[in-house]
PDB file of C-alpha atoms and ligand atoms in Angstrom:
ATOM      1  CA  MET A   1     -98.593 -49.893  24.188  1.00 61.00           C
ATOM      2  CA  PRO A   2     -98.870 -51.451  27.660  1.00 64.00           C
ATOM      3  CA  LYS A   3     -96.609 -50.094  30.313  1.00 69.00           C
ATOM      4  CA  LYS A   4     -93.572 -52.254  30.871  1.00 75.00           C
ATOM      5  CA  LYS A   5     -93.390 -53.800  34.471  1.00 89.00           C
ATOM      6  CA  VAL A   6     -90.740 -52.207  36.728  1.00 95.00           C
ATOM      7  CA  ARG A   7     -88.472 -55.004  37.960  1.00 97.00           C
ATOM      8  CA  HIS A   8     -87.211 -55.144  41.692  1.00 97.00           C
ATOM      9  CA  ILE A   9     -83.764 -56.563  42.038  1.00 96.00           C
ATOM     10  CA  LEU A  10     -81.393 -57.082  44.904  1.00 96.00           C
ATOM     11  CA  GLY A  11     -77.847 -58.028  44.386  1.00 94.00           C
ATOM     12  CA  LEU A  12     -76.383 -60.309  46.922  1.00 95.00           C
ATOM     13  CA  SER A  13     -72.533 -60.283  47.443  1.00 92.00           C
ATOM     14  CA  GLY A  14     -72.215 -63.063  50.100  1.00 93.00           C
ATOM     15  CA  GLY A  15     -71.804 -60.184  52.664  1.00 92.00           C
ATOM     16  CA  LYS A  16     -73.903 -59.437  55.676  1.00 93.00           C
ATOM     17  CA  ASP A  17     -75.641 -56.229  54.788  1.00 93.00           C
ATOM     18  CA  SER A  18     -77.047 -57.488  51.449  1.00 95.00           C
ATOM     19  CA  THR A  19     -78.049 -60.648  53.147  1.00 97.00           C
ATOM     20  CA  ALA A  20     -79.984 -58.858  55.821  1.00 97.00           C
ATOM     21  CA  LEU A  21     -81.715 -56.701  53.219  1.00 97.00           C
ATOM     22  CA  ALA A  22     -83.027 -59.957  51.642  1.00 98.00           C
ATOM     23  CA  VAL A  23     -84.208 -61.057  55.095  1.00 98.00           C
ATOM     24  CA  LEU A  24     -86.057 -57.816  55.590  1.00 98.00           C
ATOM     25  CA  LEU A  25     -87.716 -57.635  52.078  1.00 98.00           C
ATOM     26  CA  HIS A  26     -88.336 -61.189  50.963  1.00 97.00           C
ATOM     27  CA  LYS A  27     -91.856 -61.334  52.172  1.00 96.00           C
ATOM     28  CA  GLU A  28     -92.586 -57.730  51.656  1.00 96.00           C
ATOM     29  CA  ILE A  29     -91.604 -57.919  47.904  1.00 97.00           C
ATOM     30  CA  PRO A  30     -92.291 -61.450  46.825  1.00 97.00           C
ATOM     31  CA  GLN A  31     -91.441 -60.559  43.191  1.00 97.00           C
ATOM     32  CA  MET A  32     -87.871 -59.419  44.061  1.00 98.00           C
ATOM     33  CA  GLU A  33     -85.334 -60.828  41.727  1.00 98.00           C
ATOM     34  CA  TYR A  34     -82.064 -61.886  43.532  1.00 97.00           C
ATOM     35  CA  PHE A  35     -78.762 -62.122  41.832  1.00 96.00           C
ATOM     36  CA  PHE A  36     -75.132 -62.708  42.557  1.00 95.00           C
ATOM     37  CA  CYS A  37     -72.469 -61.708  40.094  1.00 93.00           C
ATOM     38  CA  ASP A  38     -70.053 -64.655  40.155  1.00 92.00           C
ATOM     39  CA  THR A  39     -66.390 -63.958  39.476  1.00 91.00           C
ATOM     40  CA  HIS A  40     -65.671 -67.724  39.873  1.00 92.00           C
ATOM     41  CA  LYS A  41     -63.042 -66.543  42.165  1.00 94.00           C
ATOM     42  CA  GLU A  42     -64.989 -66.149  45.385  1.00 94.00           C
ATOM     43  CA  LEU A  43     -64.320 -67.880  48.634  1.00 96.00           C
ATOM     44  CA  PRO A  44     -65.920 -71.423  49.166  1.00 97.00           C
ATOM     45  CA  GLU A  45     -67.545 -69.730  52.317  1.00 97.00           C
ATOM     46  CA  THR A  46     -69.462 -67.372  50.073  1.00 96.00           C
ATOM     47  CA  TYR A  47     -70.849 -69.962  47.913  1.00 96.00           C
ATOM     48  CA  GLU A  48     -71.919 -71.963  51.086  1.00 96.00           C
ATOM     49  CA  TYR A  49     -73.559 -68.678  52.470  1.00 97.00           C
ATOM     50  CA  LEU A  50     -75.550 -68.128  49.229  1.00 97.00           C
ATOM     51  CA  ASP A  51     -76.857 -71.736  49.536  1.00 97.00           C
ATOM     52  CA  ARG A  52     -77.794 -71.062  53.089  1.00 97.00           C
ATOM     53  CA  ILE A  53     -79.592 -67.871  52.251  1.00 98.00           C
ATOM     54  CA  GLU A  54     -81.574 -69.693  49.513  1.00 98.00           C
ATOM     55  CA  ALA A  55     -82.627 -72.468  51.923  1.00 97.00           C
ATOM     56  CA  ARG A  56     -83.565 -70.303  54.879  1.00 97.00           C
ATOM     57  CA  LEU A  57     -85.521 -67.738  52.896  1.00 97.00           C
ATOM     58  CA  GLY A  58     -86.964 -69.980  50.161  1.00 97.00           C
ATOM     59  CA  ILE A  59     -85.611 -67.668  47.471  1.00 97.00           C
ATOM     60  CA  LYS A  60     -83.676 -68.371  44.230  1.00 97.00           C
ATOM     61  CA  ILE A  61     -80.541 -66.430  43.609  1.00 97.00           C
ATOM     62  CA  GLN A  62     -79.516 -66.040  39.923  1.00 96.00           C
ATOM     63  CA  ARG A  63     -75.900 -66.458  39.410  1.00 95.00           C
ATOM     64  CA  LEU A  64     -74.673 -63.968  36.741  1.00 93.00           C
ATOM     65  CA  SER A  65     -71.252 -64.491  35.165  1.00 86.00           C
ATOM     66  CA  ALA A  66     -69.020 -62.182  33.206  1.00 78.00           C
ATOM     67  CA  GLU A  67     -69.004 -63.209  29.530  1.00 79.00           C
ATOM     68  CA  ARG A  68     -65.457 -64.315  29.901  1.00 84.00           C
ATOM     69  CA  GLY A  69     -63.694 -65.095  33.285  1.00 85.00           C
ATOM     70  CA  PHE A  70     -61.011 -63.227  35.207  1.00 91.00           C
ATOM     71  CA  ASP A  71     -58.174 -64.816  33.273  1.00 89.00           C
ATOM     72  CA  HIS A  72     -59.502 -63.568  29.996  1.00 89.00           C
ATOM     73  CA  TRP A  73     -59.911 -59.976  31.304  1.00 90.00           C
ATOM     74  CA  LEU A  74     -56.530 -60.232  32.772  1.00 89.00           C
ATOM     75  CA  ASP A  75     -54.977 -60.924  29.376  1.00 87.00           C
ATOM     76  CA  VAL A  76     -57.137 -58.137  27.874  1.00 88.00           C
ATOM     77  CA  TYR A  77     -55.653 -55.737  30.303  1.00 88.00           C
ATOM     78  CA  GLY A  78     -52.151 -56.920  29.545  1.00 85.00           C
ATOM     79  CA  GLY A  79     -51.577 -58.925  32.776  1.00 85.00           C
ATOM     80  CA  PHE A  80     -52.056 -55.848  34.801  1.00 86.00           C
ATOM     81  CA  LEU A  81     -53.694 -56.820  38.084  1.00 89.00           C
ATOM     82  CA  PRO A  82     -56.525 -54.871  39.128  1.00 90.00           C
ATOM     83  CA  SER A  83     -56.003 -52.486  41.962  1.00 88.00           C
ATOM     84  CA  PRO A  84     -57.933 -49.780  43.891  1.00 84.00           C
ATOM     85  CA  LYS A  85     -56.861 -47.290  41.169  1.00 84.00           C
ATOM     86  CA  SER A  86     -57.628 -49.646  38.364  1.00 86.00           C
ATOM     87  CA  ARG A  87     -60.804 -51.635  39.185  1.00 87.00           C
ATOM     88  CA  TRP A  88     -61.426 -53.236  35.760  1.00 91.00           C
ATOM     89  CA  CYS A  89     -62.486 -56.388  37.640  1.00 92.00           C
ATOM     90  CA  THR A  90     -65.495 -54.775  39.062  1.00 90.00           C
ATOM     91  CA  LYS A  91     -66.465 -53.331  35.826  1.00 89.00           C
ATOM     92  CA  GLN A  92     -66.049 -56.501  33.746  1.00 91.00           C
ATOM     93  CA  MET A  93     -67.242 -59.036  36.386  1.00 91.00           C
ATOM     94  CA  LYS A  94     -69.850 -57.158  38.463  1.00 89.00           C
ATOM     95  CA  ILE A  95     -71.142 -54.121  36.786  1.00 89.00           C
ATOM     96  CA  ILE A  96     -71.597 -55.244  33.166  1.00 90.00           C
ATOM     97  CA  PRO A  97     -73.123 -58.640  34.080  1.00 91.00           C
ATOM     98  CA  LEU A  98     -75.716 -56.742  36.142  1.00 90.00           C
ATOM     99  CA  GLU A  99     -76.383 -54.305  33.252  1.00 90.00           C
ATOM    100  CA  ARG A 100     -76.829 -57.104  30.849  1.00 92.00           C
ATOM    101  CA  PHE A 101     -79.271 -58.837  33.232  1.00 93.00           C
ATOM    102  CA  ILE A 102     -81.372 -55.678  33.488  1.00 93.00           C
ATOM    103  CA  GLY A 103     -81.104 -54.674  29.737  1.00 93.00           C
ATOM    104  CA  ASP A 104     -83.402 -51.702  29.077  1.00 93.00           C
ATOM    105  CA  ASP A 105     -85.994 -52.678  31.657  1.00 95.00           C
ATOM    106  CA  GLU A 106     -86.906 -50.188  34.409  1.00 96.00           C
ATOM    107  CA  ALA A 107     -85.517 -51.458  37.606  1.00 95.00           C
ATOM    108  CA  ILE A 108     -85.650 -50.559  41.323  1.00 95.00           C
ATOM    109  CA  SER A 109     -82.354 -51.731  42.909  1.00 94.00           C
ATOM    110  CA  TYR A 110     -82.417 -52.345  46.631  1.00 94.00           C
ATOM    111  CA  VAL A 111     -79.032 -51.493  48.197  1.00 92.00           C
ATOM    112  CA  GLY A 112     -78.009 -52.494  51.738  1.00 92.00           C
ATOM    113  CA  ILE A 113     -76.158 -49.365  52.924  1.00 89.00           C
ATOM    114  CA  ARG A 114     -76.993 -48.925  56.523  1.00 90.00           C
ATOM    115  CA  ALA A 115     -78.125 -45.755  58.395  1.00 91.00           C
ATOM    116  CA  ASP A 116     -74.923 -45.660  60.344  1.00 87.00           C
ATOM    117  CA  GLU A 117     -72.840 -45.757  57.181  1.00 83.00           C
ATOM    118  CA  ASN A 118     -71.563 -42.861  55.025  1.00 74.00           C
ATOM    119  CA  ARG A 119     -70.882 -44.597  51.813  1.00 69.00           C
ATOM    120  CA  ASP A 120     -72.021 -44.018  48.258  1.00 63.00           C
ATOM    121  CA  GLY A 121     -74.563 -46.282  46.597  1.00 50.00           C
ATOM    122  CA  TYR A 122     -72.973 -46.657  43.237  1.00 51.00           C
ATOM    123  CA  ILE A 123     -73.697 -49.918  41.530  1.00 62.00           C
ATOM    124  CA  SER A 124     -74.680 -48.831  37.976  1.00 66.00           C
ATOM    125  CA  THR A 125     -74.894 -45.479  36.260  1.00 73.00           C
ATOM    126  CA  LYS A 126     -77.559 -46.715  33.925  1.00 85.00           C
ATOM    127  CA  PRO A 127     -80.667 -44.342  34.190  1.00 89.00           C
ATOM    128  CA  ASN A 128     -83.152 -47.118  34.086  1.00 92.00           C
ATOM    129  CA  ILE A 129     -81.794 -48.519  37.225  1.00 91.00           C
ATOM    130  CA  LYS A 130     -82.850 -46.620  40.315  1.00 91.00           C
ATOM    131  CA  PRO A 131     -81.171 -47.295  43.617  1.00 90.00           C
ATOM    132  CA  VAL A 132     -83.139 -47.341  46.939  1.00 93.00           C
ATOM    133  CA  PHE A 133     -81.780 -47.600  50.476  1.00 93.00           C
ATOM    134  CA  PRO A 134     -84.277 -49.220  52.692  1.00 96.00           C
ATOM    135  CA  PHE A 135     -82.011 -49.453  55.637  1.00 96.00           C
ATOM    136  CA  LYS A 136     -81.326 -45.591  55.512  1.00 93.00           C
ATOM    137  CA  GLU A 137     -84.995 -44.929  55.037  1.00 94.00           C
ATOM    138  CA  LYS A 138     -85.878 -47.106  58.093  1.00 96.00           C
ATOM    139  CA  GLY A 139     -83.029 -45.825  60.112  1.00 95.00           C
ATOM    140  CA  LEU A 140     -81.559 -49.373  60.563  1.00 96.00           C
ATOM    141  CA  VAL A 141     -77.988 -49.571  61.923  1.00 93.00           C
ATOM    142  CA  LYS A 142     -75.465 -52.385  62.408  1.00 89.00           C
ATOM    143  CA  ALA A 143     -76.913 -53.868  65.427  1.00 91.00           C
ATOM    144  CA  ASP A 144     -80.299 -54.227  63.634  1.00 95.00           C
ATOM    145  CA  ILE A 145     -78.600 -56.016  60.760  1.00 94.00           C
ATOM    146  CA  LEU A 146     -76.757 -58.430  62.947  1.00 93.00           C
ATOM    147  CA  GLN A 147     -80.257 -59.035  64.804  1.00 95.00           C
ATOM    148  CA  LEU A 148     -82.010 -59.653  61.500  1.00 97.00           C
ATOM    149  CA  LEU A 149     -79.414 -62.244  60.565  1.00 96.00           C
ATOM    150  CA  GLU A 150     -79.606 -63.924  63.820  1.00 95.00           C
ATOM    151  CA  ASP A 151     -83.480 -64.099  63.960  1.00 96.00           C
ATOM    152  CA  SER A 152     -83.430 -65.414  60.420  1.00 97.00           C
ATOM    153  CA  GLY A 153     -81.224 -68.472  61.316  1.00 96.00           C
ATOM    154  CA  ILE A 154     -78.923 -67.450  58.652  1.00 97.00           C
ATOM    155  CA  GLY A 155     -76.286 -65.890  60.874  1.00 95.00           C
ATOM    156  CA  LEU A 156     -72.885 -64.483  59.590  1.00 94.00           C
ATOM    157  CA  PRO A 157     -70.824 -65.931  56.737  1.00 94.00           C
ATOM    158  CA  GLU A 158     -68.043 -68.395  57.912  1.00 94.00           C
ATOM    159  CA  TYR A 159     -65.265 -66.306  56.549  1.00 94.00           C
ATOM    160  CA  TYR A 160     -66.217 -63.602  59.215  1.00 91.00           C
ATOM    161  CA  ARG A 161     -63.930 -65.398  61.654  1.00 91.00           C
ATOM    162  CA  TRP A 162     -60.913 -64.070  59.580  1.00 92.00           C
ATOM    163  CA  ARG A 163     -62.021 -61.680  57.109  1.00 92.00           C
ATOM    164  CA  SER A 164     -64.589 -58.851  57.067  1.00 86.00           C
ATOM    165  CA  ARG A 165     -65.709 -58.799  53.470  1.00 87.00           C
ATOM    166  CA  SER A 166     -66.972 -60.998  50.705  1.00 90.00           C
ATOM    167  CA  GLY A 167     -65.406 -60.857  47.226  1.00 92.00           C
ATOM    168  CA  CYS A 168     -62.688 -62.538  45.307  1.00 95.00           C
ATOM    169  CA  PHE A 169     -60.253 -64.552  47.337  1.00 96.00           C
ATOM    170  CA  PHE A 170     -57.380 -62.301  45.968  1.00 95.00           C
ATOM    171  CA  CYS A 171     -59.222 -59.051  46.226  1.00 93.00           C
ATOM    172  CA  PHE A 172     -56.696 -56.233  46.479  1.00 91.00           C
ATOM    173  CA  PHE A 173     -58.821 -54.487  49.185  1.00 89.00           C
ATOM    174  CA  GLN A 174     -57.863 -57.233  51.501  1.00 89.00           C
ATOM    175  CA  ARG A 175     -55.636 -56.217  54.441  1.00 89.00           C
ATOM    176  CA  LYS A 176     -52.402 -57.707  55.352  1.00 93.00           C
ATOM    177  CA  TYR A 177     -53.869 -59.754  58.116  1.00 94.00           C
ATOM    178  CA  GLU A 178     -56.533 -61.149  55.832  1.00 94.00           C
ATOM    179  CA  TRP A 179     -53.870 -62.312  53.310  1.00 97.00           C
ATOM    180  CA  VAL A 180     -52.139 -64.087  56.154  1.00 97.00           C
ATOM    181  CA  MET A 181     -55.394 -65.708  57.177  1.00 97.00           C
ATOM    182  CA  LEU A 182     -56.040 -66.708  53.516  1.00 98.00           C
ATOM    183  CA  ALA A 183     -52.761 -68.604  53.455  1.00 98.00           C
ATOM    184  CA  GLN A 184     -53.814 -70.384  56.683  1.00 97.00           C
ATOM    185  CA  GLU A 185     -57.489 -71.011  55.759  1.00 97.00           C
ATOM    186  CA  HIS A 186     -57.135 -71.777  52.013  1.00 98.00           C
ATOM    187  CA  PRO A 187     -53.409 -72.528  51.260  1.00 98.00           C
ATOM    188  CA  ASP A 188     -54.467 -73.434  47.630  1.00 98.00           C
ATOM    189  CA  LEU A 189     -56.027 -70.121  46.930  1.00 98.00           C
ATOM    190  CA  PHE A 190     -53.259 -68.191  48.467  1.00 98.00           C
ATOM    191  CA  ALA A 191     -50.834 -70.224  46.074  1.00 97.00           C
ATOM    192  CA  GLU A 192     -53.167 -69.211  43.144  1.00 96.00           C
ATOM    193  CA  ALA A 193     -52.863 -65.645  44.236  1.00 96.00           C
ATOM    194  CA  VAL A 194     -49.117 -65.822  44.398  1.00 95.00           C
ATOM    195  CA  ARG A 195     -49.077 -67.389  40.787  1.00 93.00           C
ATOM    196  CA  TYR A 196     -51.048 -64.277  39.510  1.00 92.00           C
ATOM    197  CA  GLU A 197     -48.264 -62.136  40.867  1.00 91.00           C
ATOM    198  CA  GLN A 198     -45.509 -64.151  39.394  1.00 88.00           C
ATOM    199  CA  GLU A 199     -46.823 -65.270  35.975  1.00 82.00           C
ATOM    200  CA  HIS A 200     -47.267 -62.470  33.491  1.00 73.00           C
ATOM    201  CA  SER A 201     -47.247 -62.537  29.621  1.00 66.00           C
ATOM    202  CA  ASP A 202     -45.249 -59.368  29.681  1.00 68.00           C
ATOM    203  CA  GLY A 203     -42.709 -60.462  32.211  1.00 72.00           C
ATOM    204  CA  ARG A 204     -43.232 -57.587  34.458  1.00 75.00           C
ATOM    205  CA  GLN A 205     -43.997 -58.008  38.198  1.00 78.00           C
ATOM    206  CA  TYR A 206     -47.335 -56.883  39.786  1.00 84.00           C
ATOM    207  CA  THR A 207     -48.185 -57.232  43.379  1.00 90.00           C
ATOM    208  CA  TRP A 208     -51.574 -57.564  44.984  1.00 93.00           C
ATOM    209  CA  THR A 209     -50.627 -55.401  47.912  1.00 91.00           C
ATOM    210  CA  GLN A 210     -48.605 -52.316  47.890  1.00 85.00           C
ATOM    211  CA  GLY A 211     -44.966 -52.415  48.575  1.00 88.00           C
ATOM    212  CA  GLU A 212     -44.334 -56.203  48.913  1.00 94.00           C
ATOM    213  CA  THR A 213     -45.172 -59.489  47.153  1.00 95.00           C
ATOM    214  CA  LEU A 214     -47.453 -61.990  48.834  1.00 97.00           C
ATOM    215  CA  GLN A 215     -44.458 -64.294  49.733  1.00 96.00           C
ATOM    216  CA  GLU A 216     -42.686 -61.377  51.338  1.00 97.00           C
ATOM    217  CA  LEU A 217     -45.882 -60.693  53.216  1.00 97.00           C
ATOM    218  CA  LEU A 218     -46.284 -64.185  54.387  1.00 97.00           C
ATOM    219  CA  ALA A 219     -42.606 -64.153  55.542  1.00 98.00           C
ATOM    220  CA  ARG A 220     -43.803 -61.474  58.079  1.00 97.00           C
ATOM    221  CA  ARG A 221     -46.771 -63.599  59.212  1.00 97.00           C
ATOM    222  CA  ASP A 222     -45.876 -63.600  62.801  1.00 97.00           C
ATOM    223  CA  GLU A 223     -45.249 -59.841  62.956  1.00 97.00           C
ATOM    224  CA  ILE A 224     -48.593 -59.114  61.213  1.00 96.00           C
ATOM    225  CA  ILE A 225     -50.434 -61.417  63.500  1.00 95.00           C
ATOM    226  CA  ALA A 226     -48.928 -60.051  66.573  1.00 95.00           C
ATOM    227  CA  GLU A 227     -49.718 -56.458  65.466  1.00 92.00           C
ATOM    228  CA  HIS A 228     -53.303 -57.344  64.666  1.00 90.00           C
ATOM    229  CA  HIS A 229     -54.001 -59.061  68.205  1.00 88.00           C
ATOM    230  CA  LYS A 230     -52.583 -56.006  69.731  1.00 89.00           C
ATOM    231  CA  LEU A 231     -54.908 -53.788  67.856  1.00 85.00           C
ATOM    232  CA  VAL A 232     -57.869 -56.028  68.516  1.00 82.00           C
ATOM    233  CA  GLU A 233     -57.280 -56.089  72.248  1.00 82.00           C
ATOM    234  CA  GLN A 234     -56.918 -52.224  72.292  1.00 81.00           C
ATOM    235  CA  ARG A 235     -60.123 -51.883  70.360  1.00 76.00           C
ATOM    236  CA  ARG A 236     -61.977 -54.290  72.733  1.00 74.00           C
ATOM    237  CA  ARG A 237     -60.894 -52.576  75.893  1.00 76.00           C
ATOM    238  CA  LYS A 238     -61.553 -49.079  74.595  1.00 73.00           C
ATOM    239  CA  ASN A 239     -65.016 -49.652  72.811  1.00 66.00           C
ATOM    240  CA  ASN A 240     -66.205 -52.457  74.947  1.00 63.00           C
ATOM    241  CA  VAL A 241     -66.792 -54.436  71.876  1.00 62.00           C
ATOM    242  CA  SER A 242     -68.092 -57.881  72.786  1.00 60.00           C
ATOM    243  CA  SER A 243     -67.438 -60.200  69.926  1.00 68.00           C
ATOM    244  CA  LEU A 244     -64.190 -60.777  68.213  1.00 67.00           C
ATOM    245  CA  ALA A 245     -65.779 -60.686  64.787  1.00 69.00           C
ATOM    246  CA  GLU A 246     -66.810 -57.004  65.516  1.00 71.00           C
ATOM    247  CA  ALA A 247     -63.402 -56.041  66.787  1.00 71.00           C
ATOM    248  CA  LEU A 248     -61.978 -57.525  63.709  1.00 73.00           C
ATOM    249  CA  GLU A 249     -64.225 -55.615  61.390  1.00 73.00           C
ATOM    250  CA  ALA A 250     -63.704 -52.430  63.303  1.00 71.00           C
ATOM    251  CA  ILE A 251     -59.874 -52.613  63.060  1.00 66.00           C
ATOM    252  CA  LEU A 252     -59.805 -53.645  59.529  1.00 66.00           C
ATOM    253  CA  ASP A 253     -62.159 -50.796  58.384  1.00 68.00           C
ATOM    254  CA  GLU A 254     -59.787 -48.505  60.220  1.00 64.00           C
ATOM    255  CA  GLN A 255     -56.970 -49.566  57.890  1.00 60.00           C
ATOM    256  CA  ASP A 256     -58.732 -48.927  54.698  1.00 59.00           C
ATOM    257  CA  GLU A 257     -57.200 -46.123  52.603  1.00 54.00           C
ATOM    258  CA  VAL A 258     -59.708 -46.301  49.789  1.00 55.00           C
ATOM    259  CA  LEU A 259     -63.355 -47.394  50.086  1.00 55.00           C
ATOM    260  CA  PRO A 260     -64.069 -50.757  48.548  1.00 58.00           C
ATOM    261  CA  CYS A 261     -66.704 -51.044  46.122  1.00 63.00           C
ATOM    262  CA  LEU A 262     -70.212 -51.788  46.924  1.00 65.00           C
ATOM    263  CA  ALA A 263     -70.820 -54.314  44.028  1.00 69.00           C
ATOM    264  CA  CYS A 264     -68.581 -56.699  45.683  1.00 71.00           C
ATOM    265  CA  HIS A 265     -68.575 -56.115  49.442  1.00 68.00           C
ATOM    266  CA  LEU A 266     -72.062 -55.241  50.600  1.00 76.00           C
TER     267      LEU A 266
HETATM  268  S1  SF4 B 301     -63.964 -58.484  44.989  1.00 68.55           S
HETATM  269 FE1  SF4 B 301     -62.206 -57.323  44.666  1.00 68.55          FE
HETATM  270  S2  SF4 B 301     -60.930 -58.347  43.100  1.00 68.55           S
HETATM  271 FE2  SF4 B 301     -63.017 -59.198  42.914  1.00 68.55          FE
HETATM  272  S3  SF4 B 301     -64.166 -57.894  41.464  1.00 68.55           S
HETATM  273 FE3  SF4 B 301     -64.488 -56.879  43.444  1.00 68.55          FE
HETATM  274  S4  SF4 B 301     -62.876 -55.423  43.648  1.00 68.55           S
HETATM  275 FE4  SF4 B 301     -62.214 -56.894  42.017  1.00 68.55          FE
END
């Protein structure tokens, strides 16, 4: 029997690192298959960024969707909102669609973890999907990634002004400042996130962030913004960080208690 061809795959999340990896590899590996696991709950800026990547690199990004959407799975999980401890959303909407896409084929999965990061590369545990880490192999760090994006003409995603990661607009990995900014940039999406907190078939209350509802959080808007600006200024003075986006990312990363998942935020 002829040996089956190995597939080369690169998952784009709408984030900067996976995009820079596509910039780096799109000529070197012309047979690369690009995909994006669409939860249908992503930010409009993410969809715009994916279009920009396709146009600039001349590649096609396949949109993979979960068999049923978020609302279906929310029902299946009894109205229980996903959380860092119960990441059913990643499994149902990011990992399973990817595994269906690959099936039993042998595949090399290119993962955009940088040489200056200490993160795990988990995307799928299927033995036929072998992850590789070109940035790590080549010793490429954040400054290289930013340079790649700038040189390609793609630049950073628009949401970078106020949020440091791709993913669902209601992602529970969001920090308090990012929720406040979601309310400012996309009041309709913020209102939808509030509805998810309030409307449950079982009548119980779940919150996206620990310890308070989104409405309580928004009532503290001025306090959260003031605190954030203070931290950004401290960080800029201390580390000589030049751009606001960089300071934003550094501050927000420091506030993470749990590492977010790579399938959504690379
Ligand atoms: S972005 Fe956040 S909410 Fe969306 S699937 Fe990933 S972890 Fe879940």
